[in-house]
XYZ file of C-alpha atoms in Angstrom:
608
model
C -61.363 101.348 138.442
C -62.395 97.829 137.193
C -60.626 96.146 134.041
C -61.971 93.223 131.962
C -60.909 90.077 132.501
C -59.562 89.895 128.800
C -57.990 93.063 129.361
C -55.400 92.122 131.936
C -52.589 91.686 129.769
C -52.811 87.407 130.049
C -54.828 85.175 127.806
C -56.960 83.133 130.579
C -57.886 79.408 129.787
C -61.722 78.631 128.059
C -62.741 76.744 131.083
C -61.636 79.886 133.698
C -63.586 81.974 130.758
C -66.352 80.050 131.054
C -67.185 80.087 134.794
C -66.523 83.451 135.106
C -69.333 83.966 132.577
C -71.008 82.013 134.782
C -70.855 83.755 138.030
C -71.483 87.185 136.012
C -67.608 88.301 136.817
C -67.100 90.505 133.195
C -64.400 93.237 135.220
C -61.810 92.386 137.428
C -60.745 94.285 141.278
C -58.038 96.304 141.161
C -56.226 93.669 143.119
C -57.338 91.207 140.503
C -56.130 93.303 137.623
C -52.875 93.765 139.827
C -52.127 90.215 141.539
C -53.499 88.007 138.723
C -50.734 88.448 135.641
C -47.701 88.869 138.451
C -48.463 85.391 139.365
C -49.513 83.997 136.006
C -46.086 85.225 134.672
C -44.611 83.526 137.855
C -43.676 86.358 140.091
C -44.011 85.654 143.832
C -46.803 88.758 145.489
C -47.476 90.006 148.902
C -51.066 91.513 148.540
C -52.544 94.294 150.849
C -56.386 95.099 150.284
C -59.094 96.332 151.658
C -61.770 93.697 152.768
C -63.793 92.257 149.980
C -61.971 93.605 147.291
C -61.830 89.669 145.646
C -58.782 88.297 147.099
C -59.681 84.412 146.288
C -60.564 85.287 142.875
C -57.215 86.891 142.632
C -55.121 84.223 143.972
C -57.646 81.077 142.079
C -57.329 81.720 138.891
C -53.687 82.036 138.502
C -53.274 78.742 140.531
C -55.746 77.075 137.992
C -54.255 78.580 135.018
C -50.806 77.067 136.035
C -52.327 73.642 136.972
C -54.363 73.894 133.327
C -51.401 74.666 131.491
C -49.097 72.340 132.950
C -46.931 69.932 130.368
C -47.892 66.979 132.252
C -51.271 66.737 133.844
C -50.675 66.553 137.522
C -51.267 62.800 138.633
C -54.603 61.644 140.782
C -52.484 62.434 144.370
C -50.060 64.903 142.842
C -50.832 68.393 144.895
C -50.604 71.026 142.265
C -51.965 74.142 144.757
C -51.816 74.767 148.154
C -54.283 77.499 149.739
C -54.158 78.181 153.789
C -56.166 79.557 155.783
C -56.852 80.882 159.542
C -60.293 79.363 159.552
C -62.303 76.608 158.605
C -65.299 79.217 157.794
C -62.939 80.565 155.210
C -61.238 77.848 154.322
C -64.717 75.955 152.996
C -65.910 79.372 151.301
C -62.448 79.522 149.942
C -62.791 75.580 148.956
C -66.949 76.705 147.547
C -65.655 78.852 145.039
C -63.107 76.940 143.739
C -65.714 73.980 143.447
C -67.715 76.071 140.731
C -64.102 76.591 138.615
C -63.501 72.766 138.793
C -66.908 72.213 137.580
C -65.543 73.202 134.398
C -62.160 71.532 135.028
C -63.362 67.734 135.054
C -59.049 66.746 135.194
C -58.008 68.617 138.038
C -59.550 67.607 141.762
C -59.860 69.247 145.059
C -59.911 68.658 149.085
C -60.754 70.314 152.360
C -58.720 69.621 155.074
C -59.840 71.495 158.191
C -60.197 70.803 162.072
C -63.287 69.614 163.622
C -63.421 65.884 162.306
C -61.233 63.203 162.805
C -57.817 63.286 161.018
C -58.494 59.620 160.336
C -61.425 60.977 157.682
C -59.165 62.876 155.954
C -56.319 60.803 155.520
C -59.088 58.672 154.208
C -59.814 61.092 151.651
C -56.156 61.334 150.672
C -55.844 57.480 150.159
C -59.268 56.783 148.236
C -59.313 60.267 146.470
C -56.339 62.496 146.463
C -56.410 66.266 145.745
C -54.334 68.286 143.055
C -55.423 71.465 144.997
C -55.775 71.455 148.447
C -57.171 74.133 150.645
C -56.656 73.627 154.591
C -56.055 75.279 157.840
C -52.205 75.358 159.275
C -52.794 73.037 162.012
C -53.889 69.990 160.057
C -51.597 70.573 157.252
C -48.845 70.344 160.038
C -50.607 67.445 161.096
C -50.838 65.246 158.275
C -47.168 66.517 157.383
C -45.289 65.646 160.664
C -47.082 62.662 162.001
C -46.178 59.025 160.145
C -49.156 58.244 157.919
C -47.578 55.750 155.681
C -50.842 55.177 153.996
C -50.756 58.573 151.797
C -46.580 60.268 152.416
C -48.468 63.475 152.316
C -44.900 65.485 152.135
C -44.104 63.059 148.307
C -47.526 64.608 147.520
C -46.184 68.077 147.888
C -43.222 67.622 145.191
C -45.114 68.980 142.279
C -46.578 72.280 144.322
C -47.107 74.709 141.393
C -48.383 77.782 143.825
C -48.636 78.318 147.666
C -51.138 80.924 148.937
C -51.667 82.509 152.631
C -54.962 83.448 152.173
C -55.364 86.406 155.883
C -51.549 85.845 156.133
C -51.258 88.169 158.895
C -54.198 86.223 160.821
C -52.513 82.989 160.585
C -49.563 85.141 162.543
C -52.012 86.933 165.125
C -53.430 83.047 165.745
C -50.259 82.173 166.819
C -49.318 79.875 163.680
C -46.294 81.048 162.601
C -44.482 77.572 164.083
C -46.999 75.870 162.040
C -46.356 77.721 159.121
C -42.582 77.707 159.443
C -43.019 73.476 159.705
C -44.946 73.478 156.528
C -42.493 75.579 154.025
C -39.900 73.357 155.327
C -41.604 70.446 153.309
C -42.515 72.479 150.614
C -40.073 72.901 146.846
C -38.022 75.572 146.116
C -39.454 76.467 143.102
C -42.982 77.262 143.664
C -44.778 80.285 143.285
C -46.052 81.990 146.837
C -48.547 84.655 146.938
C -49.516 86.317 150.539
C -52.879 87.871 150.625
C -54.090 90.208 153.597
C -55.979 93.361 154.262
C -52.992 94.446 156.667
C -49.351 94.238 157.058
C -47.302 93.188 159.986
C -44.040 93.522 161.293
C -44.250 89.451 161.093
C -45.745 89.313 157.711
C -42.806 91.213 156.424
C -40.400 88.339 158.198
C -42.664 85.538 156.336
C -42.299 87.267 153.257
C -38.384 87.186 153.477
C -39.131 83.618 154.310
C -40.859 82.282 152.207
C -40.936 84.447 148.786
C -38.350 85.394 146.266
C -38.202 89.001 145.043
C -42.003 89.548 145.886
C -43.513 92.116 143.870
C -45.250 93.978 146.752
C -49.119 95.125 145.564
C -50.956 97.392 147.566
C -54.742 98.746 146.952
C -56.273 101.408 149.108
C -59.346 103.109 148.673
C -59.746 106.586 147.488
C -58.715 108.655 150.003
C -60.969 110.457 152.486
C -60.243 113.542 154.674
C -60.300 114.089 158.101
C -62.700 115.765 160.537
C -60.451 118.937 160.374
C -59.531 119.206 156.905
C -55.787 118.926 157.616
C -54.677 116.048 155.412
C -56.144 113.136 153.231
C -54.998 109.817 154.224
C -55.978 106.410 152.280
C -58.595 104.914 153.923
C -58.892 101.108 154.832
C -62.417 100.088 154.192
C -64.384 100.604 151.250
C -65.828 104.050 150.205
C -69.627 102.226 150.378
C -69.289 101.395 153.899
C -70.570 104.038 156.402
C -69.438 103.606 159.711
C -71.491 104.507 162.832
C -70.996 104.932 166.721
C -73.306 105.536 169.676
C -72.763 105.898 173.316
C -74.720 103.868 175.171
C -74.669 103.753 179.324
C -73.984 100.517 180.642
C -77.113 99.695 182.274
C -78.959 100.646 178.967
C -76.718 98.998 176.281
C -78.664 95.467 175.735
C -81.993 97.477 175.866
C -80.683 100.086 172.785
C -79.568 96.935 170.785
C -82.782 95.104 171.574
C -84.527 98.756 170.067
C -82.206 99.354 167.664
C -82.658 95.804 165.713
C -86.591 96.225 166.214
C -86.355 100.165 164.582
C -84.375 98.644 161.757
C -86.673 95.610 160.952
C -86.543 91.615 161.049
C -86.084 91.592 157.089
C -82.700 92.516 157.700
C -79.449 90.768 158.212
C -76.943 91.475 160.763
C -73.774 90.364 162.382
C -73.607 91.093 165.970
C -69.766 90.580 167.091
C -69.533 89.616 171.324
C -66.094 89.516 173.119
C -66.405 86.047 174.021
C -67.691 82.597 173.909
C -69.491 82.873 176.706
C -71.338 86.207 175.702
C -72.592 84.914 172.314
C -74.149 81.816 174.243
C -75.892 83.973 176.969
C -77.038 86.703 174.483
C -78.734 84.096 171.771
C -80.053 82.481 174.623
C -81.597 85.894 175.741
C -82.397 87.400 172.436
C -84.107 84.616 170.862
C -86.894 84.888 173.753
C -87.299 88.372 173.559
C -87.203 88.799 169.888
C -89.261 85.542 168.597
C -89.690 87.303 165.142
C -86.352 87.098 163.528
C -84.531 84.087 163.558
C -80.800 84.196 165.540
C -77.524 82.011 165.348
C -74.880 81.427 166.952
C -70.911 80.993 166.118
C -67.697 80.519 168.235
C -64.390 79.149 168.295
C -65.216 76.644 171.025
C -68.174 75.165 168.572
C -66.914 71.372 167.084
C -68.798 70.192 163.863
C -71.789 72.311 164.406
C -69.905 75.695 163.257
C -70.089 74.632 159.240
C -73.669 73.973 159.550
C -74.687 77.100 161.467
C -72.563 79.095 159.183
C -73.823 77.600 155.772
C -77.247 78.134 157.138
C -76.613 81.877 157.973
C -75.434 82.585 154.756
C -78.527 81.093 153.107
C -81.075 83.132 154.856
C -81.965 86.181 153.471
C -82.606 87.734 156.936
C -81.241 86.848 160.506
C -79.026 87.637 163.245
C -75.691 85.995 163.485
C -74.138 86.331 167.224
C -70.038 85.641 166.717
C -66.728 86.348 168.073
C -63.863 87.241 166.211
C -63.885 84.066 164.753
C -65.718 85.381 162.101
C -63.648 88.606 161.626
C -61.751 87.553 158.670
C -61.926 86.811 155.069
C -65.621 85.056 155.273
C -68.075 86.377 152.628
C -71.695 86.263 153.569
C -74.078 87.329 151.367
C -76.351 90.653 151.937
C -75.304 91.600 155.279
C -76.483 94.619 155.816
C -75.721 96.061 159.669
C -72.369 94.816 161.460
C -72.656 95.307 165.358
C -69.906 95.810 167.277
C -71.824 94.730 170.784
C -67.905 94.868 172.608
C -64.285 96.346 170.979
C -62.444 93.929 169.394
C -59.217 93.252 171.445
C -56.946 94.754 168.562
C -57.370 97.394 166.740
C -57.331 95.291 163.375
C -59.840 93.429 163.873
C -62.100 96.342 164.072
C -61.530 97.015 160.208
C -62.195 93.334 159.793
C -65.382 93.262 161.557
C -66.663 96.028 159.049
C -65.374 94.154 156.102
C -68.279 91.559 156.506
C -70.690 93.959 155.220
C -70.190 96.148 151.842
C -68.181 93.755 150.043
C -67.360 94.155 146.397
C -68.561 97.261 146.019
C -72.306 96.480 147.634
C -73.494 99.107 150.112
C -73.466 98.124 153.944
C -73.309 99.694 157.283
C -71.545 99.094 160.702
C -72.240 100.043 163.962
C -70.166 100.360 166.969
C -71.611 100.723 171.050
C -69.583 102.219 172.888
C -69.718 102.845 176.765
C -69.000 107.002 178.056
C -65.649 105.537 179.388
C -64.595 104.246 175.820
C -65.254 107.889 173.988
C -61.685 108.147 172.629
C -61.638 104.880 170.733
C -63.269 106.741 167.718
C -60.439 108.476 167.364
C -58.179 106.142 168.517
C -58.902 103.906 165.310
C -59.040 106.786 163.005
C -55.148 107.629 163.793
C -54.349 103.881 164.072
C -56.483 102.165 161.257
C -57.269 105.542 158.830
C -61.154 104.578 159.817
C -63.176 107.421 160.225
C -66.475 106.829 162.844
C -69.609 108.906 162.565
C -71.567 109.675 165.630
C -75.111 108.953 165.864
C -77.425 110.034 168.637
C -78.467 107.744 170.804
C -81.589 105.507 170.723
C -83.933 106.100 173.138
C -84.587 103.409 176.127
C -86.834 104.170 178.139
C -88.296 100.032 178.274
C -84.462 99.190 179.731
C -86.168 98.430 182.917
C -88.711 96.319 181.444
C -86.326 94.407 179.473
C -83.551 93.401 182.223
C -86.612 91.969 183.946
C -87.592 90.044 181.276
C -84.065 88.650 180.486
C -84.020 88.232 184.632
C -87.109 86.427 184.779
C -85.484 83.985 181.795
C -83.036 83.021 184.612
C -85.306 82.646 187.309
C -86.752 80.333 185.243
C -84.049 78.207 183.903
C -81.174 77.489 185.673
C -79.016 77.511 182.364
C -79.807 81.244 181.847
C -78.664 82.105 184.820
C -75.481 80.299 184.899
C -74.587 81.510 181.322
C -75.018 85.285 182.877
C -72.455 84.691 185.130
C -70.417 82.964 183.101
C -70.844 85.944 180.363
C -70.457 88.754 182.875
C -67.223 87.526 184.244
C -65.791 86.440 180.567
C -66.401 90.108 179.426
C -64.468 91.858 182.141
C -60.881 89.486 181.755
C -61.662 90.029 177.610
C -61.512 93.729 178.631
C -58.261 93.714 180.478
C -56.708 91.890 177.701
C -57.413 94.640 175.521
C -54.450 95.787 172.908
C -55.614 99.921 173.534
C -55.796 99.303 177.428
C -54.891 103.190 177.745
C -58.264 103.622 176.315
C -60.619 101.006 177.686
C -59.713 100.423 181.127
C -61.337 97.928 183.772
C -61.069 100.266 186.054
C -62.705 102.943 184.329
C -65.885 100.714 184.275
C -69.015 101.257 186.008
C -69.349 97.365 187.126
C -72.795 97.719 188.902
C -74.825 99.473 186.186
C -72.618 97.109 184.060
C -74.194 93.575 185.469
C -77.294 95.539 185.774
C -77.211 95.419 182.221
C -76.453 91.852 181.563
C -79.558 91.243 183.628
C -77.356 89.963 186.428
C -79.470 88.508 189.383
C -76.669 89.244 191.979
C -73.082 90.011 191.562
C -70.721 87.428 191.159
C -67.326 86.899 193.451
C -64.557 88.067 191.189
C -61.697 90.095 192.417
C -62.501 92.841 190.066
C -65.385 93.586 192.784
C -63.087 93.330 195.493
C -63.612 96.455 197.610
C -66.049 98.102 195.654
C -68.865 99.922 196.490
C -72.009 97.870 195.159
C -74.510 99.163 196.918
C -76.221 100.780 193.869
C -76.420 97.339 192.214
C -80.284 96.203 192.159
C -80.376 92.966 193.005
C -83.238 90.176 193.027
C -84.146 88.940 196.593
C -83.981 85.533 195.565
C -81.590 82.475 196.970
C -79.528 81.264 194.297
C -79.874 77.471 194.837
C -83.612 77.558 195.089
C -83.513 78.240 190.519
C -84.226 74.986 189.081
C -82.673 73.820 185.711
C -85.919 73.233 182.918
C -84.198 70.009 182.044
C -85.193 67.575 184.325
C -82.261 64.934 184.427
C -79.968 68.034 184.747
C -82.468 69.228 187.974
C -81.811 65.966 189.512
C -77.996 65.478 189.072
C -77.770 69.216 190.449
C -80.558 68.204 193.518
C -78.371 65.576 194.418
C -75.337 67.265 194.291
C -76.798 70.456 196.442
C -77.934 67.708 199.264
C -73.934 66.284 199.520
C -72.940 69.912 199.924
C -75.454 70.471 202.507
C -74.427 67.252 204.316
C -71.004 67.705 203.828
C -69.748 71.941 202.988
C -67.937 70.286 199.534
C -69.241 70.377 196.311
C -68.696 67.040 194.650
C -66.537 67.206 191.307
C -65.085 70.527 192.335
C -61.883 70.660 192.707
C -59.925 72.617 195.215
C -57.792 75.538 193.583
C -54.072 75.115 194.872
C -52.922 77.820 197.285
C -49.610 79.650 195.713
C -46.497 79.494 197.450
C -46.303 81.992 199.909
C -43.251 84.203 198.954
C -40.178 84.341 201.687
C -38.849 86.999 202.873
C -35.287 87.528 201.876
C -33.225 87.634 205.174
C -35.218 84.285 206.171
C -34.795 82.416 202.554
C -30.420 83.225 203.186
C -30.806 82.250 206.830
C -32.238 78.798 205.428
C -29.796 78.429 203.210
C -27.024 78.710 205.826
C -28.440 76.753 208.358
C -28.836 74.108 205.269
C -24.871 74.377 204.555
C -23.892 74.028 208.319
C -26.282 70.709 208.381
C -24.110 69.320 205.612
C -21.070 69.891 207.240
C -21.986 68.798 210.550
C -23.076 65.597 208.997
C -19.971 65.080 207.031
C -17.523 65.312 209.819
C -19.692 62.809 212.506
C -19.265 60.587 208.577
C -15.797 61.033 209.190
C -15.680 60.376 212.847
C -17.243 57.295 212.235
C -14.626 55.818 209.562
C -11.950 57.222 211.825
C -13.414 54.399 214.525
C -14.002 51.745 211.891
C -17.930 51.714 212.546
C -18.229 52.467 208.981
C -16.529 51.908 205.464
C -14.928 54.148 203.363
C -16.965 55.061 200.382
C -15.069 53.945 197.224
C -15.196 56.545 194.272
C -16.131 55.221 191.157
C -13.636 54.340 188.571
C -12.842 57.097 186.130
C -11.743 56.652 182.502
C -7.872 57.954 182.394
C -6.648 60.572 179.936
C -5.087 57.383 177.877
C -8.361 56.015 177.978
C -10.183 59.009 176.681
C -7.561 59.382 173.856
C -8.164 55.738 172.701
C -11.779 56.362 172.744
C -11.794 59.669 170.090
C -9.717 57.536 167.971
C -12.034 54.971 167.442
C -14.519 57.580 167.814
C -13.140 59.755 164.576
C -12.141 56.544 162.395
C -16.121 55.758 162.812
C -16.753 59.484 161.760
C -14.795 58.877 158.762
C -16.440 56.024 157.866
C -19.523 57.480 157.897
C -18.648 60.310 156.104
C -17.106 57.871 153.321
C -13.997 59.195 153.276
C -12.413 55.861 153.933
C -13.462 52.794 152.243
C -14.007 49.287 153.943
C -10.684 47.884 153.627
C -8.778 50.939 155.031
C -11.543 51.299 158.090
C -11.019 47.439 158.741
C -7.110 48.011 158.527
C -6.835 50.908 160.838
C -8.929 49.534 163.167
C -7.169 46.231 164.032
C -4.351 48.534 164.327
C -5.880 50.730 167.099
C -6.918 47.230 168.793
C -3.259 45.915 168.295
C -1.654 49.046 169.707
C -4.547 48.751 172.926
C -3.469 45.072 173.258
C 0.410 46.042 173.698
C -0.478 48.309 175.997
């Protein structure tokens, strides 16, 4: 299965040698064996692979060995190799790796360029430093590319690209970069090798690669191939062969209480990834689980995080045990050490991203486990991703939870203490149900088909929120908490006061200050009476054109003069002058033929 590095057909550079020694890398992937002397020998690849099967190691070393090997060292801002990626989480543990090969590499340089910080910082960097490989996200690529930063001409940089990688190439298409990406290759050479790396293919990842490769060789690795639960066929599986995949049904009003259990039967020593629909549900749930489970340390990571994601994220990965609470954010391509459960808490809105989830744990070859909740209206997703991703889910009974009760009042009394809590329930309850009707398999997991009151129940929900979703529902088995809403103080005590002072305008006036009043739609018209205004609009017009004309008729008004319009003779003159300028341009004439022709045209004008 695995080949030596000095086995793959290519004689690799001392310095690439060396740090491989270094990171204890003696055998290569099969994508490495595969991808690595395709791109060395300068063949453009489009890579599938499972996740963590070494797809940066795959596409680094041939872009070093080109940049190593070059006949004229690349210059201090001369950008040898390109890498992009859908993330900055990726992008820096793309950029981390490539740090320990330049270690060894003192003439060649390298740059992030990522969101989060000011683009001024990195233009900057460009100026005072330069980079002969850069590794960046789309959008500020795009950014330093299209907008006039005369300082650095970031595009003259790009003239002596050796290699191009899309590192989750059909990510940066499900993000919605494809604009971004199609802006970039415009300002990229022709001859340049490309290499697209992903752990799926796309209808739009096969348009990219007509875009922006030349006769790819096309590489796919599966995994050994598995059977399925009735023995009818094998079919290659898309996650490795060490990762065992689990689900449970859990009832709604139980759910947080089993993962609460489930994390404290497993232990604290361990490290988990616990992947949340939304923004709003990873806040509310660290908020929660941090209080109830003091023992273990938690974290938290979303897309709506600034600068603080790259610190919670290099932290994660440093711990030896932990819980991580993410969105899909953290899906793709990132490689954090030792995880060893992945919770899916919520479905993933595509099907994909399921696989990808899993792919954070057992990578290269290390043994991990993932773990999927599911509610008794979502029992056919199992085998919905087993026919659509060729992932195969084991069922495992269901924890007991008998202390549900005794949790949602603990996580309840966490909001009747601080205001915050309780406003990030809301906010989490309400994000979860539009994440759910957004959902790619909406055949499967439904809205509708969800039991909403044992549902907030178990968010820990003090009373139901107004969302239309409730709208004529029966609620009445909801159990709420007799309490009034605007009596829960915030813990923060400069927050308390703004909000005190803002509850006594409302109470004075019925309007809560800042708020701002949601615009009514426009009330749609009924046919017959939108074509009755239109006629009674038409006979206006007329009525006022002819008391117009009445009125000039009697002398009580003027005429209205129409403007003066260019004749045909006029027009004619004008694409004369208009095509001798053309030619001009164009250089077909020269200076003393243009000058000629044109006192000509103004001659002939003159007689006329």
């Amino acid at each position: 299965m695995y080949k030596k590095f000095d086995e793959l057909g290519v004689q690799l550079s001392k310095p690439v040698l060396k740090t491989l020694d270094q990171l204890n890398f003696t055998h290569a992937t099969p994508i490495q064996a595969e991808c690595i002397p395709y791109l060395i020998k300068n063949k453009d690849v489009a890579a599938e692979a499972v996740t963590g099967s070494g797809k940066t190691i795959a596409f680094l070393i041939p872009m070093l060995e080109k940049l190593v090997k070059r006949s004229e060292p690349l210059k201090k801002k001369e950008i040898g190799g390109l890498v992009i990626s859908p993330t900055r989480e990726l992008a820096s543990q793309t950029h981390e790796v490539l740090l320990k090969f330049l270690a060894n590499i003192p003439n060649l340089s390298s740059l992030l360029l990522v969101g989060g910080n000011p683009i001024s910082d990195d233009v900057q960097k460009l100026k005072n430093k330069g980079g002969n490989i850069i590794i960046g996200t789309p959008g500020r690529i795009e950014e330093l590319l299209t907008k006039n930063f005369p300082e650095i001409q970031f595009h003259r940089s790009l003239k002596e690209l050796e290699m191009l990688v899309l590192d989750e190439a059909d990510k940066l298409l499900d993000l919605g970069f494809e604009k971004s990406l199609n802006t970039i290759l415009q300002y990229l050479p022709n001859q340049r090798r490309t290499g697209l790396f992903s752990a799926t293919q796309t209808r739009q990842l096969t348009m990219l690669v007509r875009a922006g490769l030349r006769n790819p060789v096309l590489i796919e690795v599966k995994e050994k191939k598995m059977k399925n639960p009735d023995n009818s066929q094998l079919e290659d599986a898309s996650t490795p062969n060490s990762l065992s995949i689990y689900y449970m049904v859990c009832q709604p009003d139980r759910k947080f209480a089993i993962l609460v259990n489930f994390i404290k039967q497993k232990g604290f020593d361990l490290k988990y990834m616990l992947f949340l629909s939304s923004c709003a549900c990873v806040d509310y749930f660290y908020s929660v689980l941090r209080n109830l489970l003091p023992e273990i340390n938690f974290y938290a990571l979303h897309g709506k995080m600034k600068s603080k994601r790259s610190t919670i994220f290099g932290q994660f990965r440093n711990v030896q045990s932990g819980v991580l609470l993410c969105t899909d954010v953290m899906a793709r391509g990132v490689d954090i050490p030792e995880v060893h459960w992945v919770i899916q808490y919520d479905a993933p809105t595509s099907a994909s991203s399921f696989v990808h989830r899993c792919g954070r744990t057992a990578r290269i070859g290390r043994i991990g486990n993932a773990l999927a909740m599911l509610l008794p209206n979502e029992d056919a997703y199992p085998n919905f991703i087993l026919r659509n991703q060729k992932v195969m889910l084991v069922k495992k009974p269901t924890l007991k939870s008998d202390n549900y009760e005794e949790i949602i009042n603990s996580v309840r009394k966490l909001q009747l203490d601080d205001r915050i809590v309780y406003d990030k329930a809301n906010r989490a309850f309400v994000s979860y149900i539009r994440a759910y009707s957004k959902y790619e398999c909406n055949l499967i997991l439904r809205v509708k088909d969800l039991d909403l009151c044992k549902l907030a129940y178990g968010f820990g929900l003090l009373k139901l929120p107004k969302m239309p979703e409730l709208k004529g529902k029966n609620t009445s088995e909801f159990k709420s908490v007799d309490v009034d809403s605007n009596s829960i103080k915030y813990k923060n005590e400069g927050k308390e006061k703004i909000r005190e002072g803002k509850l006594q305008t409302y109470q004075e006036t019925g309007v809560w200050p800042g708020l701002k009043k949601k615009q009514r739609k426009k009330q749609t018209i009924p046919w017959e009476e939108s074509k009755q205004k239109k006629i009674d609009r038409k006979e206006r017009r007329q009525k006022r054109k002819e008391i117009r004309k009445q009125k000039v008729e009697q002398g009580v008004v003027k005429k209205r003069k129409r403007k003066n319009t260019m004749s045909q003779e006029d027009l004619d003159d004008l694409m004369k002058d208009i095509n001798l300028l053309k030619k001009y341009k164009k250089k077909k004439i020269s200076d003393e033929e243009f000058d000629k022709e044109f006192d000509e045209l103004n001659a002939a004008e003159n007689i006329l």
